[in-house]
Amino acid sequence: MSSEAAAQTFHPRRDRREESRQPAGQVPWHTFLLASSVLVAVWIVGIVWYVINPLALSRKESVQVSVGPAVDFLAKLSPPGLAFGVRPPCTRLCSQGGSWNHSMSTIVCAISGTAPEQPVYSPKTGQVYERRLIEKQVQETGRCPVTKQELTQEDLCEMKVNKVVKPRPAAATSIPGMLTLLQSEWDALMSETYEMKTNLDTTRKQLSHALYQHDAACRVIARLLRERDAARTQVAQLQDQLSNSTPASAPAGSAEAETGLTPQILSKMEELAKTLAKSRKQRSFPDLNPLEEVKRLECKGSFPNIHQSSAPGVLCVDVHKVHPHRIATGGVDSQVILFDAQKSKPVQKMAGHSKRVTAVKLHPDKDVVASASQDATVKIWTCSRTTDWSSQYNCLHTIRKHSAEVTDLSIHPLGDYFLTASLDKSWAIHDFHSGRCIRHMQDLDSAYPCMSFHPDGLIIAGGTKDKTVVVWDVKEQATVTSLTGHEGTVQTLSFSGNGYYLASASDDGVVKLWDLRKPLNIQTLKVDGPVRAVAFDATGQYLAVGSKTVQVFNFATKTTLTEAAAFKEHTDSVTGLCWGPNAKTLASVSMDTSLRIYSNK
């Protein structure tokens, strides 16, 4: 064996010497294993102590745990490559000096029996309370609920104690126990959700029921309102009947009830006629709208649905002779509407007729409106305030002289009397002031769809269903002449302001111009469709004709009418026409429920 091999042979003593010559500070492996085992044991003991026995933290006496030297020893044994960045749980409670000293109190509220979150102490009673509980009791009763002694908030002293750590329940110390707690929470949540859904469904049903009740209540209220309005209308009609009823000895319609055209009345009419005839020859119209301006008339205002849309259609119109912005209309809805053209809106609605209003007239000097209806009545409406024409109108008189539909109205130039025509083959003259009938002409040859006073007031002309125009003398109440030539019912007529001419129209679309001095038909106009309205202006220079359209004719010569303008804005038959002063405005109504105003401004 060579010397090198012998040197490599194992020698126990040399090995031990070499082992003893290891560098200082290096820990043998078996010592490190022992230290690691002790460290793990300390970790386990700390975890068990922290998790399983938290009640030990609430003990009143101080606990001295001398673990500092052991921790320092373990730190020395730790090799340089092993760094304990986190200390064991038990060492987190250690104070400086390597010992743990902590004091906790087991304070219990005298009211709730639980550890208080904000404890207060009363030297007067010697009890400890939860602040919110004892303050509520003191405010309500002023006494301690335990000792029944009088107590105020000044008797309470705040206690400075550490925060109480509530112990964990025993069920939370293991995974099965925690699963049980989670299951209980889930069951409670599902139970609460089910109860919430049940309450929501109940609330929805209650809401649906309440909505149905609300809808039914609204329908009942609407029906009651309609019944109330109908009852009010009936009461108004009954009141009118009672106020206008005549004594039994002189019933309405009898000869004794009529005062007749007395000599005094006829004398006033004749004097006025002479005055008007004399002034007519001398009068001039410097402010009359010239033909060029009439040709340029435009629809400056269209007002649909001024009457109720449930009963569409406007049947008649009248414009005030002095104040052209005052317009009255009558409709299928049985109402009379007073319209203000300056404000472009209705200002009054007069309800009292039970059927459609066929004719309406504005008194030229007073705030009075007369209306005729299909219900065979005539109503006189007066304004409640003499200083404001647009104030409320009340029914002053209800005249029930006719037995069938009253078709037309005309006011005498005196302003004290008015004329009515009816389909009962009669006409009558009435007193504006008293509402009584002066003269009633009955049992005539035909019904009268239209009738009007002559501008002088001594002649009456009426169109009949027998296709003729009958002219009556007011003084004698007798027929003067009959104008024939129409091939249909004469629906409308109008006297010229000069007193010589009369225009009449029938439902066969024919307009005839008559010279009353001869009497002869001097011109015949053919228009498209039945004619429901004709109207001369106050000067007699222009004639408006309403059929499917509105046409304006002008006297090119003294006896010849020529068309000057045509307006096609209406979408249904034109039923009423009326000129304003000096032919500066023209109002028309139609079955299309609209009122239209034509002017140059």
Coordinates of C-alpha atoms in Angstrom, one line a residue:
M1 CA 0.0 0.0 0.0
S2 CA 1.5 3.3 -1.0
S3 CA 1.8 6.3 1.4
E4 CA -1.0 8.2 -0.5
A5 CA -3.4 5.3 -0.1
A6 CA -2.5 5.0 3.6
A7 CA -3.1 8.7 4.1
Q8 CA -6.6 8.3 2.7
T9 CA -7.4 5.5 5.0
F10 CA -10.1 6.3 7.6
H11 CA -8.7 7.4 11.0
P12 CA -11.3 8.0 13.8
R13 CA -9.2 10.3 15.9
R14 CA -8.2 12.4 13.0
D15 CA -11.8 12.7 12.0
R16 CA -12.9 13.8 15.4
R17 CA -10.1 16.4 15.5
E18 CA -11.1 17.7 12.1
E19 CA -14.7 17.8 13.2
S20 CA -13.6 19.8 16.3
R21 CA -11.9 22.2 14.0
Q22 CA -15.1 23.3 12.2
P23 CA -15.7 27.1 12.0
A24 CA -17.3 28.8 15.0
G25 CA -21.1 29.6 14.8
Q26 CA -22.0 26.6 12.6
V27 CA -24.7 24.4 14.2
P28 CA -24.6 20.7 13.8
W29 CA -27.4 19.1 11.9
H30 CA -28.9 17.2 14.8
T31 CA -29.1 20.3 16.9
F32 CA -30.9 22.2 14.1
L33 CA -33.3 19.3 13.8
L34 CA -34.1 19.5 17.5
A35 CA -34.6 23.3 17.4
S36 CA -36.9 23.0 14.4
S37 CA -39.0 20.4 16.2
V38 CA -39.3 22.7 19.2
L39 CA -40.3 25.7 17.0
V40 CA -43.0 23.7 15.2
A41 CA -44.3 22.6 18.6
V42 CA -44.5 26.1 19.8
W43 CA -46.3 27.1 16.6
I44 CA -48.9 24.4 17.1
V45 CA -49.4 25.3 20.8
G46 CA -49.9 28.9 19.8
I47 CA -52.5 28.1 17.1
V48 CA -54.4 25.8 19.4
W49 CA -54.4 28.4 22.2
Y50 CA -55.5 31.2 19.8
V51 CA -58.3 29.2 18.1
I52 CA -59.7 26.8 20.7
N53 CA -59.4 28.8 23.9
P54 CA -60.1 32.5 23.2
L55 CA -62.0 32.8 26.5
A56 CA -58.6 32.8 28.2
L57 CA -58.1 36.3 26.9
S58 CA -61.1 37.5 29.0
R59 CA -59.8 36.3 32.4
K60 CA -59.5 39.1 34.9
E61 CA -56.1 38.1 36.4
S62 CA -52.9 38.7 34.6
V63 CA -51.1 35.8 33.0
Q64 CA -47.4 35.6 32.9
V65 CA -46.0 33.4 30.1
S66 CA -42.2 33.4 30.1
V67 CA -41.6 32.5 26.5
G68 CA -39.1 35.2 25.7
P69 CA -35.9 33.2 26.5
A70 CA -37.2 30.3 24.5
V71 CA -37.9 32.5 21.6
D72 CA -34.4 34.1 21.9
F73 CA -32.9 30.6 22.1
L74 CA -34.7 29.5 19.0
A75 CA -33.6 32.6 17.2
K76 CA -30.0 31.8 18.0
L77 CA -30.3 28.3 16.8
S78 CA -31.8 29.4 13.5
P79 CA -29.2 29.1 10.8
P80 CA -28.4 32.1 8.6
G81 CA -30.4 30.7 5.7
L82 CA -33.6 30.3 7.9
A83 CA -35.4 33.6 8.5
F84 CA -38.6 33.7 10.5
G85 CA -40.4 36.7 9.0
V86 CA -43.6 36.0 11.0
R87 CA -43.6 35.3 14.7
P88 CA -45.8 32.6 16.2
P89 CA -49.3 33.6 17.3
C90 CA -48.4 33.4 20.9
T91 CA -45.5 35.8 20.6
R92 CA -47.7 38.4 19.1
L93 CA -49.3 39.0 22.5
C94 CA -45.9 39.3 24.2
S95 CA -44.9 42.6 25.7
Q96 CA -41.5 44.1 25.7
G97 CA -39.2 42.1 28.0
G98 CA -40.4 38.7 26.7
S99 CA -43.6 38.3 28.7
W100 CA -47.3 38.7 28.0
N101 CA -49.4 40.8 30.4
H102 CA -53.0 41.6 29.4
S103 CA -56.0 42.3 31.6
M104 CA -59.6 41.9 30.4
S105 CA -62.8 42.5 32.4
T106 CA -66.0 40.4 32.3
I107 CA -68.4 43.4 32.6
V108 CA -72.1 42.5 32.0
C109 CA -74.9 45.0 31.4
A110 CA -77.5 44.9 34.2
I111 CA -80.3 45.3 31.7
S112 CA -79.4 43.0 28.8
G113 CA -77.1 40.5 30.6
T114 CA -74.5 40.8 27.8
A115 CA -71.2 42.5 27.6
P116 CA -71.8 46.2 26.8
E117 CA -70.2 47.9 23.8
Q118 CA -70.3 51.3 25.6
P119 CA -70.5 50.6 29.3
V120 CA -71.5 53.2 31.8
Y121 CA -71.5 53.0 35.6
S122 CA -73.9 54.6 38.1
P123 CA -72.5 55.3 41.6
K124 CA -76.0 55.8 42.8
T125 CA -77.2 52.3 41.9
G126 CA -73.9 50.5 41.7
Q127 CA -74.9 49.0 38.4
V128 CA -73.2 48.8 35.0
Y129 CA -75.3 49.4 31.9
E130 CA -75.2 49.6 28.1
R131 CA -75.3 53.3 27.4
R132 CA -78.1 53.3 24.7
L133 CA -80.3 51.1 26.9
I134 CA -80.0 53.0 30.1
E135 CA -80.4 56.4 28.3
K136 CA -83.6 55.2 26.7
Q137 CA -85.0 54.0 30.1
V138 CA -84.0 57.3 31.8
Q139 CA -85.7 59.4 29.0
E140 CA -88.9 57.3 29.3
T141 CA -89.2 56.6 33.0
G142 CA -86.5 58.5 34.9
R143 CA -85.7 55.4 36.9
C144 CA -83.3 52.5 36.9
P145 CA -85.1 49.4 35.5
V146 CA -83.2 47.1 37.9
T147 CA -83.2 49.0 41.3
K148 CA -86.2 51.3 40.5
Q149 CA -84.3 54.2 41.9
E150 CA -84.6 57.7 40.4
L151 CA -81.8 58.2 37.8
T152 CA -80.7 61.0 35.5
Q153 CA -78.1 61.0 32.7
E154 CA -75.8 63.1 35.0
D155 CA -75.6 60.1 37.3
L156 CA -74.0 58.0 34.6
C157 CA -70.2 57.7 34.3
E158 CA -68.4 56.5 31.3
M159 CA -66.1 53.5 31.8
K160 CA -62.7 53.2 30.1
V161 CA -62.3 49.5 29.3
N162 CA -60.7 47.5 26.5
K163 CA -62.8 46.2 23.7
V164 CA -64.4 42.9 24.5
V165 CA -63.6 40.1 22.0
K166 CA -66.7 38.0 21.7
P167 CA -65.9 34.2 21.8
R168 CA -66.5 32.2 18.8
P169 CA -69.3 29.6 18.9
A170 CA -68.3 26.0 19.5
A171 CA -69.7 25.1 16.2
A172 CA -67.1 27.3 14.4
T173 CA -64.1 25.4 15.7
S174 CA -64.3 22.7 12.9
I175 CA -65.0 22.5 9.3
P176 CA -68.2 20.4 9.7
G177 CA -69.4 22.9 12.2
M178 CA -68.7 25.8 9.9
L179 CA -70.5 24.0 7.1
T180 CA -73.5 23.5 9.4
L181 CA -73.5 27.3 10.2
L182 CA -73.3 28.1 6.5
Q183 CA -76.2 25.7 5.8
S184 CA -78.2 27.3 8.5
E185 CA -77.5 30.8 7.0
W186 CA -78.5 29.5 3.6
D187 CA -81.7 28.1 4.9
A188 CA -82.6 31.3 6.6
L189 CA -81.8 33.3 3.5
M190 CA -84.0 31.0 1.3
S191 CA -86.8 31.3 3.9
E192 CA -86.5 35.0 3.9
T193 CA -86.4 35.1 0.1
Y194 CA -89.5 33.0 -0.1
E195 CA -91.3 35.2 2.4
M196 CA -90.3 38.3 0.4
K197 CA -91.6 36.8 -2.9
T198 CA -94.8 35.8 -1.2
N199 CA -95.2 39.4 0.1
L200 CA -94.4 40.8 -3.3
D201 CA -97.0 38.6 -5.0
T202 CA -99.6 39.7 -2.4
T203 CA -98.7 43.3 -2.9
R204 CA -99.0 42.9 -6.7
K205 CA -102.5 41.4 -6.3
Q206 CA -103.5 44.2 -3.9
L207 CA -102.2 46.8 -6.4
S208 CA -104.0 45.2 -9.3
H209 CA -107.2 45.2 -7.3
A210 CA -106.7 48.8 -6.3
L211 CA -106.2 49.8 -9.9
Y212 CA -109.3 48.0 -11.0
Q213 CA -111.2 49.8 -8.2
H214 CA -109.8 53.1 -9.3
D215 CA -110.8 52.6 -12.9
A216 CA -114.3 51.5 -11.9
A217 CA -114.6 54.5 -9.6
C218 CA -113.6 56.8 -12.4
R219 CA -116.2 55.3 -14.7
V220 CA -118.9 55.7 -12.1
I221 CA -117.9 59.3 -11.5
A222 CA -118.0 60.1 -15.2
R223 CA -121.4 58.5 -15.5
L224 CA -122.7 60.5 -12.4
L225 CA -121.3 63.7 -13.9
R226 CA -123.2 63.0 -17.2
E227 CA -126.4 62.3 -15.3
R228 CA -125.9 65.4 -13.2
D229 CA -125.5 67.6 -16.3
A230 CA -128.5 66.0 -17.9
A231 CA -130.5 66.6 -14.7
R232 CA -129.4 70.2 -14.5
T233 CA -130.5 70.7 -18.1
Q234 CA -133.9 69.2 -17.4
V235 CA -134.3 71.4 -14.3
A236 CA -133.4 74.5 -16.4
Q237 CA -136.0 73.5 -18.9
L238 CA -138.6 73.0 -16.3
Q239 CA -137.8 76.3 -14.7
D240 CA -138.2 78.0 -18.1
Q241 CA -141.5 76.2 -18.6
L242 CA -142.8 77.4 -15.2
S243 CA -141.6 80.9 -15.7
N244 CA -143.2 81.2 -19.1
S245 CA -146.3 79.2 -18.4
T246 CA -149.6 81.2 -18.9
P247 CA -152.7 81.0 -16.8
A248 CA -155.3 78.4 -17.5
S249 CA -157.7 81.0 -18.8
A250 CA -155.3 82.0 -21.5
P251 CA -153.2 79.0 -22.6
A252 CA -150.3 79.3 -25.0
G253 CA -151.4 79.1 -28.6
S254 CA -154.9 80.4 -28.0
A255 CA -156.2 83.6 -29.6
E256 CA -156.6 85.3 -26.2
A257 CA -152.9 84.9 -25.5
E258 CA -151.9 87.0 -28.4
T259 CA -151.9 90.8 -28.1
G260 CA -151.9 91.2 -31.9
L261 CA -150.3 93.9 -34.0
T262 CA -151.9 96.8 -32.3
P263 CA -152.2 100.2 -34.0
Q264 CA -149.5 101.6 -31.8
I265 CA -147.1 98.8 -32.9
L266 CA -148.0 99.3 -36.6
S267 CA -147.6 103.0 -36.3
K268 CA -144.1 102.7 -34.9
M269 CA -143.2 100.2 -37.7
E270 CA -144.6 102.6 -40.4
E271 CA -142.7 105.6 -39.1
L272 CA -139.5 103.6 -39.0
A273 CA -140.1 102.3 -42.6
K274 CA -140.6 105.8 -43.9
T275 CA -137.4 107.0 -42.2
L276 CA -135.3 104.1 -43.5
A277 CA -136.7 104.5 -47.1
K278 CA -135.8 108.2 -47.2
S279 CA -132.3 107.7 -45.8
R280 CA -131.7 104.8 -48.1
K281 CA -131.9 107.0 -51.2
Q282 CA -129.3 109.5 -49.7
R283 CA -126.9 107.1 -48.0
S284 CA -123.4 106.4 -49.3
F285 CA -120.8 103.9 -48.2
P286 CA -117.3 105.5 -48.3
D287 CA -115.8 102.7 -46.1
L288 CA -117.2 99.9 -48.2
N289 CA -114.6 97.3 -49.0
P290 CA -113.8 97.8 -52.8
L291 CA -114.1 94.9 -55.2
E292 CA -110.3 94.5 -55.5
E293 CA -110.1 93.9 -51.8
V294 CA -113.0 91.5 -51.7
K295 CA -111.3 89.5 -54.4
R296 CA -108.3 89.3 -52.1
L297 CA -110.2 88.1 -49.1
E298 CA -108.3 85.3 -47.3
C299 CA -109.2 82.9 -44.5
K300 CA -107.5 84.6 -41.5
G301 CA -109.0 82.4 -38.9
S302 CA -110.1 78.8 -38.8
F303 CA -111.6 77.5 -35.6
P304 CA -112.6 73.8 -35.6
N305 CA -114.4 72.0 -32.8
I306 CA -115.8 75.1 -31.1
H307 CA -118.9 72.9 -30.6
Q308 CA -118.8 69.4 -29.1
S309 CA -117.1 66.9 -31.3
S310 CA -119.5 64.2 -30.1
A311 CA -122.2 65.9 -32.2
P312 CA -120.3 67.5 -35.1
G313 CA -121.6 70.2 -37.2
V314 CA -122.3 74.0 -37.0
L315 CA -125.7 75.0 -38.5
C316 CA -125.9 78.8 -38.2
V317 CA -123.9 82.0 -37.6
D318 CA -124.5 85.7 -37.0
V319 CA -122.0 88.6 -36.8
H320 CA -122.8 91.7 -34.7
K321 CA -123.8 94.6 -36.9
V322 CA -121.6 97.1 -35.0
H323 CA -118.9 95.0 -33.4
P324 CA -117.8 92.4 -36.0
H325 CA -115.6 90.5 -33.5
R326 CA -118.7 89.3 -31.7
I327 CA -119.9 86.1 -33.4
A328 CA -122.7 83.7 -32.4
T329 CA -123.0 80.2 -33.7
G330 CA -125.5 77.3 -33.2
G331 CA -124.6 73.7 -33.5
V332 CA -125.8 70.2 -33.8
D333 CA -124.8 69.8 -30.1
S334 CA -127.8 72.0 -29.1
Q335 CA -125.5 74.7 -27.8
V336 CA -125.2 78.4 -28.6
I337 CA -121.5 79.6 -28.7
L338 CA -120.5 83.2 -28.3
F339 CA -117.2 83.7 -30.0
D340 CA -114.7 86.6 -29.6
A341 CA -112.7 86.9 -32.9
Q342 CA -110.2 89.3 -31.3
K343 CA -109.3 86.7 -28.7
S344 CA -109.8 83.8 -31.1
K345 CA -111.7 81.7 -28.6
P346 CA -115.3 81.1 -27.4
V347 CA -116.2 83.3 -24.4
Q348 CA -119.6 81.8 -23.5
K349 CA -121.5 78.6 -24.1
M350 CA -125.3 78.6 -23.7
A351 CA -126.9 75.2 -23.1
G352 CA -130.6 74.9 -22.8
H353 CA -132.0 73.5 -26.0
S354 CA -132.6 69.7 -26.2
K355 CA -132.0 69.4 -29.9
R356 CA -129.9 71.1 -32.6
V357 CA -129.9 74.9 -32.9
T358 CA -131.2 75.9 -36.3
A359 CA -130.9 79.7 -36.1
V360 CA -129.2 82.4 -34.0
K361 CA -129.3 86.2 -34.0
L362 CA -127.4 88.9 -32.1
H363 CA -129.4 92.0 -31.1
P364 CA -127.8 95.0 -32.7
D365 CA -128.2 97.3 -29.7
K366 CA -128.3 95.1 -26.6
D367 CA -126.3 92.2 -25.2
V368 CA -129.1 89.8 -26.1
V369 CA -129.1 86.6 -28.2
A370 CA -132.0 84.8 -29.7
S371 CA -131.8 81.1 -30.7
A372 CA -134.2 78.7 -32.4
S373 CA -134.1 75.0 -32.2
Q374 CA -135.3 71.7 -33.6
D375 CA -137.0 71.1 -30.2
A376 CA -139.7 73.7 -31.3
T377 CA -138.6 76.3 -28.8
V378 CA -137.0 79.8 -29.0
K379 CA -134.8 81.1 -26.2
I380 CA -133.9 84.7 -25.4
W381 CA -130.5 85.0 -23.6
T382 CA -129.4 88.1 -21.8
C383 CA -126.0 89.1 -20.5
S384 CA -125.6 89.1 -16.7
R385 CA -123.4 92.2 -16.8
T386 CA -124.2 95.2 -18.9
T387 CA -120.6 96.4 -19.0
D388 CA -119.1 93.2 -20.3
W389 CA -120.7 91.5 -23.3
S390 CA -118.7 88.3 -22.8
S391 CA -120.0 87.6 -19.3
Q392 CA -122.4 84.8 -18.5
Y393 CA -125.7 84.7 -20.4
N394 CA -128.9 83.6 -18.7
C395 CA -132.1 82.4 -20.4
L396 CA -134.6 85.2 -20.0
H397 CA -137.5 83.6 -22.0
T398 CA -138.3 80.3 -23.5
I399 CA -141.0 80.5 -26.1
R400 CA -143.0 77.4 -27.0
K401 CA -145.5 78.8 -29.6
H402 CA -144.6 76.3 -32.4
S403 CA -145.4 72.6 -32.4
A404 CA -142.6 71.6 -34.8
E405 CA -139.0 72.6 -35.5
V406 CA -138.4 76.4 -35.5
T407 CA -136.3 76.9 -38.6
D408 CA -135.4 80.6 -38.8
L409 CA -135.2 83.9 -36.9
S410 CA -135.3 87.5 -38.0
I411 CA -135.1 90.7 -35.9
H412 CA -137.3 93.6 -36.8
P413 CA -135.5 96.9 -37.5
L414 CA -137.2 98.4 -34.5
G415 CA -135.2 96.0 -32.3
D416 CA -138.3 95.3 -30.1
Y417 CA -139.7 92.3 -32.0
F418 CA -138.5 89.3 -33.8
L419 CA -139.9 86.8 -36.3
T420 CA -140.0 83.0 -36.2
A421 CA -140.7 80.4 -38.9
S422 CA -141.5 76.7 -38.3
L423 CA -142.2 73.5 -40.1
D424 CA -145.6 73.4 -38.5
K425 CA -146.8 75.6 -41.3
S426 CA -146.9 78.8 -39.3
W427 CA -144.9 81.9 -38.5
A428 CA -145.1 84.3 -35.5
I429 CA -144.0 87.7 -34.3
H430 CA -142.8 88.0 -30.7
D431 CA -142.0 90.7 -28.2
F432 CA -138.3 90.8 -27.2
H433 CA -139.0 92.2 -23.8
S434 CA -141.9 90.1 -22.5
G435 CA -141.3 87.0 -24.6
R436 CA -145.0 86.9 -25.5
C437 CA -146.4 86.2 -28.9
I438 CA -147.9 89.2 -30.7
R439 CA -149.2 87.5 -33.8
H440 CA -149.2 83.8 -34.8
M441 CA -150.2 82.9 -38.4
Q442 CA -151.1 79.2 -38.4
D443 CA -152.5 76.6 -40.8
L444 CA -150.7 77.9 -43.8
D445 CA -150.3 76.1 -47.1
S446 CA -146.7 74.9 -46.5
A447 CA -143.9 74.6 -44.0
Y448 CA -141.3 77.4 -43.9
P449 CA -137.6 76.4 -43.8
C450 CA -136.6 80.1 -43.9
M451 CA -138.1 83.5 -43.3
S452 CA -136.9 87.1 -42.9
F453 CA -138.0 90.7 -42.4
H454 CA -137.5 93.2 -45.2
P455 CA -135.0 96.0 -44.3
D456 CA -137.9 98.4 -43.9
G457 CA -139.8 96.0 -41.6
L458 CA -143.2 96.1 -43.3
I459 CA -142.7 93.0 -45.5
I460 CA -141.9 89.4 -44.7
A461 CA -140.5 86.8 -47.2
G462 CA -140.5 83.1 -46.5
G463 CA -139.2 80.1 -48.5
T464 CA -141.5 77.0 -48.5
K465 CA -141.2 73.3 -49.1
D466 CA -143.5 73.9 -52.0
K467 CA -140.6 75.4 -54.0
T468 CA -142.0 79.0 -53.8
V469 CA -141.1 82.2 -52.0
V470 CA -144.1 83.8 -50.3
V471 CA -144.2 87.5 -49.6
W472 CA -146.4 88.8 -46.7
D473 CA -147.6 92.2 -45.7
V474 CA -147.0 92.8 -42.0
K475 CA -149.8 95.3 -41.6
E476 CA -152.5 93.1 -43.2
Q477 CA -150.9 89.7 -42.3
A478 CA -151.8 88.7 -45.8
T479 CA -149.9 87.3 -48.8
V480 CA -148.7 89.9 -51.3
T481 CA -147.2 87.7 -53.9
S482 CA -145.6 84.2 -54.5
L483 CA -142.4 83.9 -56.4
T484 CA -142.2 80.6 -58.3
G485 CA -139.4 79.0 -60.4
H486 CA -137.4 76.9 -58.0
E487 CA -137.4 73.2 -58.5
G488 CA -136.5 72.3 -55.0
T489 CA -137.2 73.3 -51.4
V490 CA -136.3 76.9 -50.8
Q491 CA -133.7 76.5 -48.0
T492 CA -132.5 80.1 -47.5
L493 CA -133.1 83.7 -48.6
S494 CA -131.7 87.2 -48.0
F495 CA -132.9 90.8 -48.7
S496 CA -130.6 93.3 -50.3
G497 CA -129.8 96.4 -48.3
N498 CA -131.3 98.6 -51.1
G499 CA -134.7 97.0 -50.4
Y500 CA -135.3 96.1 -54.1
Y501 CA -133.7 92.7 -54.5
L502 CA -134.2 89.3 -52.8
A503 CA -132.0 86.3 -53.2
S504 CA -133.3 82.8 -52.6
A505 CA -131.7 79.4 -52.9
S506 CA -132.9 75.9 -53.1
D507 CA -131.5 72.4 -52.4
D508 CA -131.2 71.8 -56.2
G509 CA -128.2 74.2 -56.3
V510 CA -130.0 77.1 -57.9
V511 CA -129.8 80.7 -56.6
K512 CA -132.4 83.2 -57.9
L513 CA -132.3 87.0 -57.8
W514 CA -135.7 88.7 -57.6
D515 CA -136.7 92.3 -58.2
L516 CA -139.5 92.9 -55.7
R517 CA -140.8 96.0 -57.6
K518 CA -142.1 94.0 -60.5
P519 CA -141.8 91.2 -59.1
L520 CA -139.6 89.2 -61.5
N521 CA -136.7 86.8 -61.5
I522 CA -133.9 88.8 -63.0
Q523 CA -131.1 86.3 -62.7
T524 CA -130.5 82.7 -62.0
L525 CA -127.1 81.3 -60.7
K526 CA -126.2 77.6 -60.8
V527 CA -123.7 76.4 -58.2
D528 CA -122.2 73.0 -57.4
G529 CA -124.3 71.3 -54.8
P530 CA -127.3 72.2 -52.6
V531 CA -127.3 75.7 -51.2
R532 CA -127.8 76.1 -47.5
A533 CA -126.9 79.8 -47.0
V534 CA -127.1 83.1 -48.9
A535 CA -126.3 86.5 -47.4
F536 CA -126.2 90.0 -48.8
D537 CA -123.9 92.5 -47.1
A538 CA -125.5 95.6 -45.5
T539 CA -125.0 97.7 -48.6
G540 CA -126.5 95.1 -51.0
Q541 CA -123.4 95.2 -53.2
Y542 CA -122.0 91.7 -52.5
L543 CA -123.8 88.3 -52.2
A544 CA -122.2 85.3 -50.5
V545 CA -123.4 81.8 -51.4
G546 CA -122.6 78.7 -49.4
S547 CA -122.8 75.2 -50.9
K548 CA -119.8 72.9 -51.0
T549 CA -117.7 76.1 -51.2
V550 CA -118.1 79.8 -50.4
Q551 CA -118.7 82.0 -53.4
V552 CA -118.9 85.8 -53.4
F553 CA -120.8 87.6 -56.2
N554 CA -120.7 91.3 -57.1
F555 CA -123.2 93.4 -59.0
A556 CA -121.3 94.2 -62.2
T557 CA -124.4 96.1 -63.3
K558 CA -127.5 97.1 -61.5
T559 CA -129.2 93.7 -62.3
T560 CA -126.3 91.3 -63.0
L561 CA -124.2 89.4 -60.5
T562 CA -120.8 88.1 -61.4
E563 CA -118.5 85.9 -59.3
A564 CA -115.7 87.8 -57.5
A565 CA -114.1 85.2 -55.3
A566 CA -114.4 81.6 -54.2
F567 CA -113.1 79.9 -51.0
K568 CA -112.7 76.2 -50.7
E569 CA -111.3 75.8 -47.2
H570 CA -114.4 74.0 -45.9
T571 CA -114.4 70.2 -46.2
D572 CA -118.2 69.7 -45.9
S573 CA -121.4 71.6 -46.7
V574 CA -121.4 75.3 -45.8
T575 CA -124.5 75.8 -43.6
G576 CA -124.3 79.5 -42.6
L577 CA -122.9 82.9 -43.8
C578 CA -122.8 86.4 -42.5
W579 CA -121.1 89.6 -43.5
G580 CA -119.5 92.1 -41.1
P581 CA -119.8 95.9 -41.4
N582 CA -118.8 97.4 -44.8
A583 CA -118.1 93.9 -46.2
K584 CA -114.7 93.8 -44.5
T585 CA -115.2 90.4 -42.9
L586 CA -117.2 87.3 -43.8
A587 CA -117.9 84.5 -41.4
S588 CA -118.9 81.0 -42.5
V589 CA -119.8 77.8 -40.7
S590 CA -120.0 74.2 -42.0
M591 CA -120.8 70.7 -41.1
D592 CA -117.0 70.1 -40.8
T593 CA -117.4 71.6 -37.3
S594 CA -115.4 74.8 -38.1
L595 CA -115.9 78.5 -38.1
R596 CA -113.9 80.4 -40.6
I597 CA -113.4 84.2 -40.9
Y598 CA -112.3 85.8 -44.1
S599 CA -110.8 89.2 -44.2
N600 CA -107.9 91.3 -45.7
K601 CA -106.2 91.9 -42.3

